[in-house]
Coordinates of C-alpha atoms in Angstrom, one line a residue:
M1 CA 0.0 0.0 0.1
T2 CA 1.2 3.5 -0.8
N3 CA -0.7 5.2 2.1
D4 CA -3.0 4.3 5.0
L5 CA -5.7 6.9 4.9
R6 CA -7.8 5.8 7.8
T7 CA -10.4 8.5 8.1
N8 CA -11.5 7.7 11.5
E9 CA -8.1 8.3 13.3
P10 CA -8.0 11.4 15.5
I11 CA -4.7 12.2 13.8
Q12 CA -5.0 12.1 10.0
L13 CA -1.5 12.9 9.2
G14 CA 1.7 12.9 11.3
P15 CA 2.6 13.5 13.9
M16 CA 5.8 14.8 12.6
V17 CA 8.7 16.0 14.8
R18 CA 9.9 19.0 12.8
Y19 CA 12.4 21.0 14.8
A20 CA 14.6 19.7 17.5
G21 CA 17.2 22.0 19.3
E22 CA 19.0 21.4 22.6
R23 CA 16.0 22.5 24.7
E24 CA 13.1 23.0 22.5
A25 CA 11.3 21.1 19.8
T26 CA 8.2 21.3 17.5
L27 CA 5.6 18.6 16.6
W28 CA 3.1 19.0 13.8
A29 CA 0.0 17.1 13.2
Q30 CA -3.3 17.3 11.0
T31 CA -6.3 16.2 12.9
R32 CA -9.6 14.8 12.2
D33 CA -11.5 17.4 14.5
A34 CA -10.9 20.8 15.9
G35 CA -9.8 21.2 19.4
E36 CA -6.5 20.7 21.2
L37 CA -3.5 18.5 20.6
T38 CA -1.4 17.3 23.6
V39 CA 2.2 16.0 23.7
R40 CA 3.2 14.0 26.8
I41 CA 6.6 13.1 28.1
G42 CA 6.5 11.5 31.3
E43 CA 4.7 13.9 33.7
K44 CA 5.3 16.8 31.4
S45 CA 2.7 17.9 28.8
W46 CA 2.4 20.7 26.1
S47 CA -0.7 21.6 24.3
A48 CA -1.7 23.7 21.3
R49 CA -5.1 24.6 19.8
T50 CA -5.8 23.6 16.1
F51 CA -6.3 26.1 13.3
A52 CA -8.2 25.3 10.1
A53 CA -7.7 25.9 6.4
H54 CA -10.3 24.7 3.9
G55 CA -12.1 22.3 6.3
H56 CA -8.7 20.8 7.5
H57 CA -7.4 20.9 11.0
Y58 CA -3.8 21.4 12.2
A59 CA -1.7 21.8 15.3
L60 CA 2.0 22.8 15.9
V61 CA 3.0 22.3 19.5
L62 CA 6.1 23.8 20.8
L63 CA 8.0 21.8 23.4
D64 CA 10.4 23.4 25.9
G65 CA 12.3 22.7 29.0
L66 CA 14.0 19.6 27.7
E67 CA 17.6 18.5 28.2
P68 CA 20.3 18.7 25.5
G69 CA 21.2 15.1 24.1
Q70 CA 18.2 13.3 25.7
V71 CA 16.0 10.9 23.8
Y72 CA 12.4 11.1 25.1
E73 CA 9.4 8.8 24.3
Y74 CA 6.2 10.6 23.8
T75 CA 2.4 10.1 23.3
V76 CA -0.1 12.4 21.6
E77 CA -3.7 13.1 22.6
V78 CA -6.4 14.9 20.6
N79 CA -9.2 16.4 22.8
G80 CA -8.2 14.1 25.5
E81 CA -8.2 11.0 23.5
H82 CA -5.1 8.8 22.9
A83 CA -4.0 9.3 19.3
W84 CA -0.4 8.3 18.9
P85 CA 1.3 5.9 18.9
Q86 CA -1.5 3.5 17.5
P87 CA -2.3 0.6 19.8
D88 CA -1.6 -2.0 16.9
S89 CA 1.5 -0.2 15.6
P90 CA 4.4 -2.7 14.7
F91 CA 6.9 0.0 15.1
P92 CA 8.9 1.1 18.1
A93 CA 7.9 3.9 20.4
P94 CA 8.2 7.4 18.8
V95 CA 10.8 9.6 20.3
V96 CA 12.2 13.3 20.2
K97 CA 15.8 13.2 20.2
M98 CA 17.3 16.5 21.2
L99 CA 20.3 18.2 19.8
K100 CA 23.7 18.4 21.8
A101 CA 26.0 21.0 20.6
D102 CA 29.2 18.9 21.1
R103 CA 27.7 15.8 19.4
P104 CA 28.9 15.6 15.8
T105 CA 26.2 16.3 13.3
K106 CA 24.8 13.7 11.1
M107 CA 22.1 14.5 8.6
A108 CA 20.2 12.5 6.1
F109 CA 19.2 14.3 2.8
G110 CA 17.7 13.7 -0.6
S111 CA 14.9 14.8 -3.1
C112 CA 12.4 13.8 -5.5
R113 CA 9.9 11.1 -4.1
T114 CA 6.9 9.8 -5.9
S115 CA 4.0 8.5 -3.9
V116 CA 3.0 5.2 -5.7
P117 CA 2.2 1.8 -4.1
H118 CA 5.1 -0.5 -3.1
D119 CA 4.1 -3.6 -4.8
A120 CA 6.4 -5.4 -7.6
K121 CA 4.7 -3.5 -10.3
H122 CA 5.4 -0.1 -9.1
N123 CA 8.9 -1.1 -7.8
R124 CA 9.7 -1.8 -11.5
T125 CA 8.6 1.4 -12.7
N126 CA 9.5 3.6 -9.9
G127 CA 12.2 1.7 -8.0
I128 CA 12.2 0.8 -4.3
D129 CA 11.5 3.9 -2.0
S130 CA 14.7 4.5 -0.3
L131 CA 12.9 6.7 2.4
R132 CA 10.8 3.7 3.2
A133 CA 13.6 1.3 3.2
Y134 CA 15.6 3.7 5.7
A135 CA 12.5 3.8 7.9
H136 CA 12.4 -0.1 8.1
E137 CA 16.1 -0.3 8.8
M138 CA 15.6 2.4 11.7
A139 CA 12.7 0.4 13.1
R140 CA 14.9 -2.6 13.4
H141 CA 17.4 -0.8 15.4
P142 CA 15.5 2.0 17.0
R143 CA 18.0 3.3 19.5
D144 CA 21.1 3.0 17.3
E145 CA 23.3 6.0 17.7
R146 CA 24.1 5.9 14.0
W147 CA 20.8 7.3 13.1
P148 CA 20.8 10.9 12.0
D149 CA 19.9 13.9 14.0
L150 CA 17.5 15.1 11.1
V151 CA 16.3 14.5 7.6
V152 CA 16.6 17.2 5.1
L153 CA 14.2 16.8 2.1
L154 CA 15.4 19.0 -0.8
G155 CA 12.3 19.4 -2.9
D156 CA 9.9 17.6 -4.9
Q157 CA 8.3 16.0 -1.8
V158 CA 5.2 15.8 -3.7
Y159 CA 4.4 15.9 -7.5
A160 CA 1.6 18.4 -8.3
D161 CA 1.9 17.9 -12.1
I162 CA 2.7 14.2 -12.5
T163 CA 0.1 12.5 -10.4
S164 CA -0.5 8.9 -9.3
E165 CA -3.7 6.8 -9.9
A166 CA -4.7 7.4 -6.3
M167 CA -4.5 11.1 -6.7
Q168 CA -6.3 11.1 -10.1
E169 CA -9.1 9.0 -8.4
F170 CA -9.5 11.8 -5.9
I171 CA -9.5 14.4 -8.6
E172 CA -12.2 12.6 -10.6
E173 CA -14.4 12.3 -7.6
K174 CA -13.9 15.9 -6.6
R175 CA -14.3 18.0 -10.1
G176 CA -13.6 15.3 -12.9
L177 CA -10.4 14.8 -14.8
D178 CA -12.1 16.6 -17.9
S179 CA -12.0 19.9 -16.1
E180 CA -8.7 22.1 -16.3
P181 CA -6.0 21.3 -15.2
G182 CA -6.9 17.7 -15.8
E183 CA -4.7 15.3 -13.9
E184 CA -2.8 18.1 -12.3
L185 CA -3.6 19.7 -9.0
K186 CA -5.9 22.7 -8.9
D187 CA -6.3 24.0 -5.4
Y188 CA -5.4 23.6 -1.7
V189 CA -7.9 20.8 -1.1
E190 CA -6.2 18.6 -3.8
Y191 CA -2.8 19.5 -2.3
A192 CA -3.9 18.4 1.0
H193 CA -4.9 15.0 -0.3
L194 CA -1.6 14.8 -2.1
Y195 CA 0.4 15.4 1.3
R196 CA -1.6 12.7 2.9
L197 CA -0.8 10.3 0.1
A198 CA 3.0 11.3 0.4
Y199 CA 3.3 10.8 4.2
S200 CA 0.8 8.2 5.4
E201 CA 2.7 5.1 4.4
P202 CA 3.1 3.4 7.7
A203 CA 7.0 3.2 7.9
V204 CA 7.5 6.6 6.6
R205 CA 4.9 8.0 9.0
W206 CA 6.6 6.4 11.9
M207 CA 10.1 7.5 10.7
L208 CA 8.9 11.3 10.5
S209 CA 7.3 11.0 13.9
T210 CA 10.7 10.1 15.6
M211 CA 13.4 11.9 13.3
P212 CA 13.2 15.7 13.0
S213 CA 12.8 17.1 9.5
A214 CA 13.7 20.1 7.5
M215 CA 12.2 20.7 4.0
I216 CA 12.3 23.1 0.9
F217 CA 10.1 23.0 -2.2
E218 CA 11.3 22.4 -5.8
D219 CA 9.6 22.9 -9.0
H220 CA 7.4 19.7 -9.1
D221 CA 5.9 20.6 -5.7
V222 CA 4.2 23.3 -7.8
R223 CA 4.9 22.6 -11.6
D224 CA 7.8 21.7 -13.8
D225 CA 10.0 24.5 -14.5
W226 CA 8.2 26.7 -12.0
N227 CA 9.7 30.4 -12.4
T228 CA 12.4 29.3 -15.0
S229 CA 12.0 32.6 -16.8
L230 CA 9.6 35.6 -17.1
A231 CA 8.3 34.1 -20.5
W232 CA 7.2 30.8 -18.6
H233 CA 5.6 32.9 -15.9
E234 CA 3.6 35.1 -18.3
E235 CA 2.5 32.0 -20.1
M236 CA 1.3 30.2 -17.0
N237 CA -0.6 33.4 -15.9
R238 CA -2.6 33.3 -19.3
T239 CA -4.1 30.0 -18.3
S240 CA -7.5 29.8 -16.5
W241 CA -6.1 27.6 -13.6
W242 CA -2.6 28.8 -12.7
H243 CA -3.7 31.4 -10.1
G244 CA -5.6 28.6 -8.1
R245 CA -2.6 26.3 -8.4
I246 CA 0.0 28.8 -7.2
V247 CA -2.2 30.0 -4.3
G248 CA -3.0 26.5 -3.3
A249 CA 0.6 25.4 -3.6
L250 CA 2.1 28.3 -1.6
S251 CA -0.6 28.3 1.1
S252 CA -0.4 24.4 1.6
Y253 CA 3.4 24.5 1.5
W254 CA 3.5 26.9 4.5
V255 CA 1.1 24.7 6.5
Y256 CA 2.5 21.2 5.5
Q257 CA 6.1 22.0 5.2
H258 CA 7.4 25.5 6.0
C259 CA 6.0 26.2 9.5
G260 CA 7.7 23.1 10.7
N261 CA 11.1 24.2 9.5
L262 CA 11.4 27.2 11.8
S263 CA 12.8 27.4 15.2
P264 CA 10.7 28.6 18.0
E265 CA 12.6 31.8 17.7
A266 CA 11.9 32.1 14.0
L267 CA 8.2 31.2 14.3
A268 CA 7.7 34.0 16.8
E269 CA 8.8 36.4 14.0
D270 CA 6.8 34.7 11.4
E271 CA 3.8 36.8 10.1
V272 CA 1.4 33.9 9.7
W273 CA 2.3 32.3 12.9
Q274 CA 2.0 35.5 14.9
K275 CA -1.8 35.8 13.5
I276 CA -2.5 32.2 14.5
T277 CA -1.0 32.7 18.1
A278 CA -2.9 36.0 18.5
H279 CA -6.2 34.3 18.2
T280 CA -8.0 34.3 21.6
G281 CA -11.5 33.3 20.9
S282 CA -13.0 30.2 22.0
D283 CA -13.8 29.1 18.5
E284 CA -11.1 27.3 16.1
L285 CA -9.2 30.0 14.1
D286 CA -9.9 29.5 10.3
I287 CA -6.8 30.8 8.3
T288 CA -8.2 30.0 4.9
D289 CA -8.6 33.7 3.8
M290 CA -5.5 34.7 5.4
I291 CA -3.2 32.0 4.1
E292 CA -4.7 32.5 0.4
A293 CA -4.0 36.2 0.7
F294 CA -0.4 35.6 2.1
A295 CA 0.1 33.2 -1.0
E296 CA -1.1 35.8 -3.5
K297 CA 1.2 38.5 -2.0
V298 CA 4.1 36.2 -2.1
D299 CA 3.5 35.3 -5.6
R300 CA 3.3 38.9 -6.7
D301 CA 6.2 40.0 -4.7
A302 CA 8.8 37.4 -3.8
Q303 CA 10.6 39.9 -1.5
S304 CA 7.5 40.1 0.8
Y305 CA 8.4 36.9 2.5
R306 CA 11.5 34.6 3.0
F307 CA 11.1 30.8 2.8
S308 CA 14.8 30.4 3.3
Y309 CA 15.9 29.4 6.9
T310 CA 18.7 28.3 9.0
R311 CA 19.2 25.5 11.6
D312 CA 21.9 25.8 14.3
L313 CA 23.4 22.2 14.7
G314 CA 25.9 22.8 17.4
E315 CA 29.4 22.6 15.8
S316 CA 27.7 22.9 12.4
K317 CA 25.3 25.2 10.8
L318 CA 22.8 24.4 8.0
I319 CA 21.4 27.2 5.6
V320 CA 18.5 26.0 3.5
L321 CA 17.9 28.2 0.4
D322 CA 14.7 29.0 -1.5
S323 CA 16.0 28.8 -5.1
R324 CA 12.3 29.0 -6.8
A325 CA 10.0 31.5 -5.2
A326 CA 12.7 33.9 -4.3
R327 CA 13.7 34.5 -8.0
D328 CA 13.7 37.8 -9.7
L329 CA 12.5 37.3 -13.3
R330 CA 12.5 40.9 -14.5
P331 CA 14.6 41.7 -17.6
G332 CA 17.9 43.3 -16.4
H333 CA 17.3 42.0 -13.0
R334 CA 17.3 38.2 -13.5
A335 CA 18.6 36.5 -10.3
M336 CA 18.1 33.1 -8.7
L337 CA 17.9 35.2 -5.4
D338 CA 16.2 38.4 -5.3
A339 CA 17.9 41.4 -3.6
E340 CA 16.3 40.8 -0.1
E341 CA 17.1 37.2 -0.1
L342 CA 20.8 37.8 -1.2
D343 CA 21.2 40.4 1.5
W344 CA 19.8 37.7 4.1
L345 CA 22.3 35.1 2.7
D346 CA 25.1 37.7 2.9
G347 CA 24.4 38.1 6.6
E348 CA 24.3 34.3 7.2
L349 CA 27.3 33.1 5.3
R350 CA 29.7 33.3 8.1
G351 CA 32.5 31.1 9.5
D352 CA 33.2 30.4 13.1
V353 CA 31.6 27.0 12.8
E354 CA 33.4 23.6 12.3
H355 CA 31.2 22.7 9.2
L356 CA 28.9 24.9 7.1
F357 CA 26.2 23.2 5.2
I358 CA 24.1 25.0 2.5
G359 CA 21.0 23.2 1.4
T360 CA 19.7 24.1 -2.1
S361 CA 17.2 22.1 -4.1
L362 CA 19.1 23.0 -7.3
P363 CA 22.7 21.7 -7.4
F364 CA 25.0 24.8 -7.2
F365 CA 28.0 23.1 -9.3
M366 CA 26.5 21.3 -12.1
P367 CA 28.7 19.0 -14.2
E368 CA 31.0 21.4 -16.2
G369 CA 29.4 20.8 -19.6
I370 CA 25.9 21.5 -18.3
H371 CA 27.1 24.6 -16.5
M372 CA 28.6 26.0 -19.6
L373 CA 25.7 25.0 -21.7
E374 CA 23.3 26.9 -19.2
A375 CA 25.5 29.8 -19.1
L376 CA 25.7 30.1 -22.9
D377 CA 21.9 29.6 -23.0
E378 CA 21.3 32.5 -20.6
A379 CA 23.5 34.9 -22.7
A380 CA 21.4 33.7 -25.8
C381 CA 18.1 34.4 -24.2
D382 CA 19.4 37.8 -23.1
G383 CA 20.1 38.7 -26.8
A384 CA 23.7 38.2 -27.0
W385 CA 23.4 36.7 -30.4
G386 CA 20.3 38.3 -31.8
K387 CA 16.4 37.7 -31.6
T388 CA 16.4 34.6 -33.4
M389 CA 19.1 32.9 -31.0
A390 CA 17.1 34.6 -28.1
S391 CA 13.8 32.8 -29.0
L392 CA 15.8 29.5 -29.7
G393 CA 17.5 29.9 -26.3
E394 CA 14.3 30.3 -24.5
K395 CA 12.8 27.2 -26.1
M396 CA 15.9 25.2 -25.0
R397 CA 15.6 26.7 -21.6
Q398 CA 12.2 25.3 -21.0
T399 CA 12.5 22.0 -23.2
I400 CA 15.7 20.6 -21.4
D401 CA 15.5 22.5 -18.0
L402 CA 18.4 24.8 -18.4
E403 CA 17.5 26.6 -15.1
H404 CA 20.2 25.9 -12.5
W405 CA 22.4 28.4 -10.8
A406 CA 24.5 28.6 -14.0
A407 CA 21.6 29.9 -15.9
F408 CA 21.3 32.9 -13.2
S409 CA 24.9 33.6 -13.7
D410 CA 25.0 37.0 -11.8
T411 CA 23.5 35.3 -8.7
F412 CA 26.1 32.2 -9.1
F413 CA 29.2 34.6 -9.1
K414 CA 27.9 36.5 -6.0
V415 CA 27.1 33.6 -4.1
S416 CA 30.4 32.0 -5.2
D417 CA 32.2 35.0 -4.0
M418 CA 30.6 34.8 -0.5
V419 CA 31.4 31.3 -0.1
L420 CA 35.0 31.6 -1.2
E421 CA 35.3 34.5 1.4
V422 CA 34.0 32.1 4.1
A423 CA 36.4 29.4 3.0
R424 CA 39.4 31.9 3.1
G425 CA 38.7 32.9 6.6
E426 CA 37.5 36.5 5.6
R427 CA 34.1 36.1 7.4
G428 CA 35.2 34.7 10.7
V429 CA 37.3 31.7 11.4
A430 CA 37.1 29.4 8.2
P431 CA 35.1 26.3 8.7
R432 CA 36.8 22.9 8.1
T433 CA 34.5 22.3 5.3
V434 CA 31.7 24.1 3.4
T435 CA 29.4 21.7 1.8
F436 CA 26.3 22.3 -0.5
L437 CA 23.5 19.6 -0.3
S438 CA 21.5 19.4 -3.3
G439 CA 19.0 17.3 -5.2
D440 CA 16.7 17.7 -8.2
I441 CA 18.6 16.2 -11.2
H442 CA 17.9 12.4 -10.5
N443 CA 21.4 11.4 -10.2
S444 CA 23.7 11.5 -7.2
F445 CA 27.3 12.5 -7.0
L446 CA 30.0 14.1 -5.0
S447 CA 32.1 16.9 -6.3
E448 CA 34.9 19.4 -5.0
V449 CA 36.0 22.9 -5.8
Q450 CA 39.4 22.9 -7.2
D451 CA 42.0 25.8 -7.9
A452 CA 40.3 28.1 -5.5
D453 CA 43.2 30.3 -4.4
G454 CA 43.8 31.0 -0.7
T455 CA 40.9 28.9 0.7
K456 CA 41.3 27.1 4.0
S457 CA 38.1 25.3 3.9
R458 CA 37.5 22.3 1.6
I459 CA 34.3 23.0 -0.5
F460 CA 32.3 20.1 -1.4
Q461 CA 28.9 19.4 -3.2
A462 CA 26.9 16.3 -2.3
V463 CA 23.8 15.5 -4.6
C464 CA 21.3 13.0 -3.7
S465 CA 18.3 12.4 -6.2
P466 CA 15.9 10.6 -6.4
I467 CA 14.7 9.2 -3.4
R468 CA 12.0 7.4 -5.5
N469 CA 11.8 8.4 -9.1
P470 CA 14.6 7.2 -11.4
L471 CA 15.3 8.4 -14.9
P472 CA 15.0 6.4 -18.0
R473 CA 18.2 5.0 -19.2
H474 CA 18.4 7.1 -22.4
V475 CA 18.3 10.2 -20.4
R476 CA 20.8 9.1 -18.0
A477 CA 23.1 8.6 -20.9
G478 CA 22.3 12.0 -22.2
Q479 CA 23.2 13.7 -19.0
S480 CA 26.6 11.9 -18.7
I481 CA 27.3 12.9 -22.2
I482 CA 26.5 16.6 -21.8
G483 CA 27.9 16.8 -18.4
R484 CA 31.4 15.3 -19.1
G485 CA 31.7 14.8 -22.9
L486 CA 31.0 18.4 -23.8
A487 CA 32.8 20.0 -20.8
W488 CA 35.9 20.8 -22.6
P489 CA 34.5 22.1 -26.0
L490 CA 31.8 24.2 -24.2
R491 CA 34.5 25.8 -21.8
E492 CA 36.4 26.6 -25.0
V493 CA 33.3 28.5 -26.3
V494 CA 32.8 30.3 -23.0
E495 CA 36.5 31.4 -22.9
R496 CA 36.2 32.9 -26.2
T497 CA 33.0 34.8 -25.9
K498 CA 32.6 38.2 -23.9
A499 CA 28.9 37.3 -23.4
V500 CA 29.7 34.7 -20.7
R501 CA 31.8 35.2 -17.5
T502 CA 34.2 32.2 -16.9
P503 CA 34.6 31.1 -13.3
H504 CA 37.9 31.8 -11.9
F505 CA 37.9 28.3 -10.2
T506 CA 37.0 24.8 -11.1
W507 CA 35.2 22.0 -9.7
R508 CA 34.9 18.4 -10.7
T509 CA 32.9 15.3 -9.8
T510 CA 35.1 13.0 -7.7
H511 CA 32.6 10.2 -7.2
G512 CA 29.6 9.1 -9.1
P513 CA 27.2 9.6 -10.7
W514 CA 24.8 7.0 -9.4
F515 CA 21.3 6.7 -10.9
D516 CA 19.8 4.6 -8.0
N517 CA 16.9 5.6 -5.8
N518 CA 19.0 6.9 -2.9
L519 CA 19.0 8.4 0.5
A520 CA 22.1 10.0 1.5
T521 CA 23.9 10.9 4.9
V522 CA 26.8 13.0 5.8
E523 CA 28.4 12.7 9.2
V524 CA 31.0 14.9 10.8
T525 CA 34.0 12.9 12.0
E526 CA 37.1 13.8 13.7
K527 CA 39.0 13.9 10.5
G528 CA 36.4 15.3 8.3
L529 CA 33.1 14.0 6.7
D530 CA 31.7 10.8 6.0
F531 CA 29.2 10.5 3.0
R532 CA 27.1 7.5 2.3
W533 CA 24.4 6.9 -0.4
E534 CA 22.0 3.9 0.4
A535 CA 19.4 2.4 -1.8
G536 CA 16.4 0.0 -1.0
E537 CA 16.4 -3.5 -2.0
I538 CA 13.9 -6.4 -1.7
V539 CA 15.2 -9.5 0.0
D540 CA 13.6 -12.9 -0.2
G541 CA 10.6 -11.3 -2.0
D542 CA 9.6 -9.5 1.2
L543 CA 8.1 -6.2 -0.2
E544 CA 6.7 -5.2 3.1
H545 CA 10.2 -5.0 4.8
P546 CA 12.8 -3.6 2.4
R547 CA 16.5 -3.6 3.2
L548 CA 19.2 -1.0 2.7
R549 CA 22.3 -1.5 0.6
V550 CA 25.1 0.8 0.5
V551 CA 25.8 2.3 -3.0
S552 CA 28.8 4.3 -2.1
D553 CA 30.5 5.2 1.1
I554 CA 33.1 7.9 1.1
R555 CA 35.4 9.3 3.9
L556 CA 37.0 12.6 3.4
D557 CA 39.7 14.4 5.4
S558 CA 39.0 18.0 5.9
D559 CA 42.8 18.9 6.0
G560 CA 43.0 17.7 2.4
D561 CA 46.4 15.6 3.3
G562 CA 44.8 12.5 1.9
D563 CA 41.4 10.9 1.5
N564 CA 40.6 7.6 2.9
V565 CA 37.8 6.6 0.4
E566 CA 35.9 3.3 0.9
R567 CA 33.8 2.6 -2.0
K568 CA 30.9 0.1 -2.1
G569 CA 28.4 -0.7 -4.7
D570 CA 28.8 2.1 -7.5
R571 CA 25.9 0.7 -9.5
G572 CA 24.2 2.7 -12.1
R573 CA 27.4 4.6 -13.2
L574 CA 27.8 5.6 -16.9
R575 CA 31.0 6.2 -18.5
T576 CA 31.4 9.3 -20.7
W577 CA 31.5 8.8 -24.5
Q578 CA 34.3 11.4 -25.0
P579 CA 34.5 10.9 -28.8
L580 CA 31.1 12.6 -29.1
G581 CA 32.4 15.8 -27.8
M582 CA 35.5 15.7 -29.9
R583 CA 33.3 15.3 -33.1
I584 CA 31.0 18.1 -32.5
V585 CA 33.5 20.7 -30.9
E586 CA 33.6 22.7 -34.2
Q587 CA 29.7 22.8 -34.3
V588 CA 29.5 24.1 -30.8
K589 CA 32.3 26.6 -31.3
N590 CA 30.2 28.4 -34.0
L591 CA 28.0 29.7 -31.1
R592 CA 30.6 32.4 -30.2
R593 CA 30.2 34.0 -33.6

């Protein structure tokens, strides 16, 4: 089964432990009824009243007065009725694991997860769900110290534009698949059902009730190529259904994902949360009109709200960037991060921590061939080679997703400069490592910045995608060919044209790519960082209890004196067909003319 939508349960989705600091935590749930949700740990209890949106009920409970490093078993009540854990649950008791500042950080991360059944048929088409396999492995050893402090979900938590059979059945019953936008999502109510499909699978539901989580959206949470360009945005706004989609997407995102990302301090400053907590009436607060007005405002003016956030992890820091809604698409101002967002990031990118992690749904350092292609396409779209090439460039941008950081080159170089300043020790004491955590592109790899003068920190990028949504094999081959086979000829073009700026540093993929469904982990060690990518597998035909297998295990020294690399698996890797790049170098060079 993909999910367990038992409508009579007092808790219909969750509970999810979202934030966990040293002394405070937050727990989120969707309830069947209006009222009060109570969390109990021993003799202590914390309660919060529900709020409503479009007939659905939610609560976010703030827990305080807890001890650093402690692991607390908890129970949940709704209106005085025991609601979690379920009496018939086969899983261990849920816990809240508190952060401890001197405990080395360990995070799981990944992106892109479809919510379809876990039978043999769908395992063949969508692969084995690595998040579910991870959950079952945790359940077998629930108090093992090796489990991460949190899981960071880096986008495409739900697919609003490519829906499952179960989602289509709901749409057919609600409004009919013949009405626009057909099989795609239309509004908040449909999003609410999609989130339930995504997180009601019993093992995943248990895992999220016991491991803190941080999230950020990507394009499929809304629609493929969301905000790729002004032309795309204008085309969407000409449809009859886009306004309802974007309002439903952003308002449900705040409820189901974003509010749980925030620390209690950040929540206290959040404009939506302030209105929720200011409600003093005896009736349940209905935020439907408020949250839709909020979503409309954010869509009109990205600078009116910030979805990016930070997590203090003790000896480490995590910065999670919104690289979708925060874009500035205006001609002459095109940026991945608008001015307000960039100023905020400028203030957050500081040293004085052992390890700095930057979560961004889109990889910052694409394979070099793809990076150069996107930079050239941006220049073409901006008119560097005339109107005809500009039109062709826009078609290429939308058709083959040329919309990563390289396609917003001004922002790429501004953020690169900030990161290099951190790594050189110009923004406080240089961290041992600076690491980008990314997803989106349906393959996983590890890369490292090379030839960056004066840096004291090693700069890495770890990509994990998909959790469950593998690429067709012909697309895998295309990515590998463009990423590596065209790297040298496209760099030649970039270096010969004034329309594109060439990075003054280089990076290379050191491990990968792997095309398995994966969930990755990064762990701080005495010497540096350990990275591991793990995939699910079915053993002895047991579809209900998938196991984990190691795809790659990589150990890196932060001082750079030598890497102790332990490699396992390495399935799904494709070798580059270098002769292709050599044969078409002359055709590609013609772009500079």
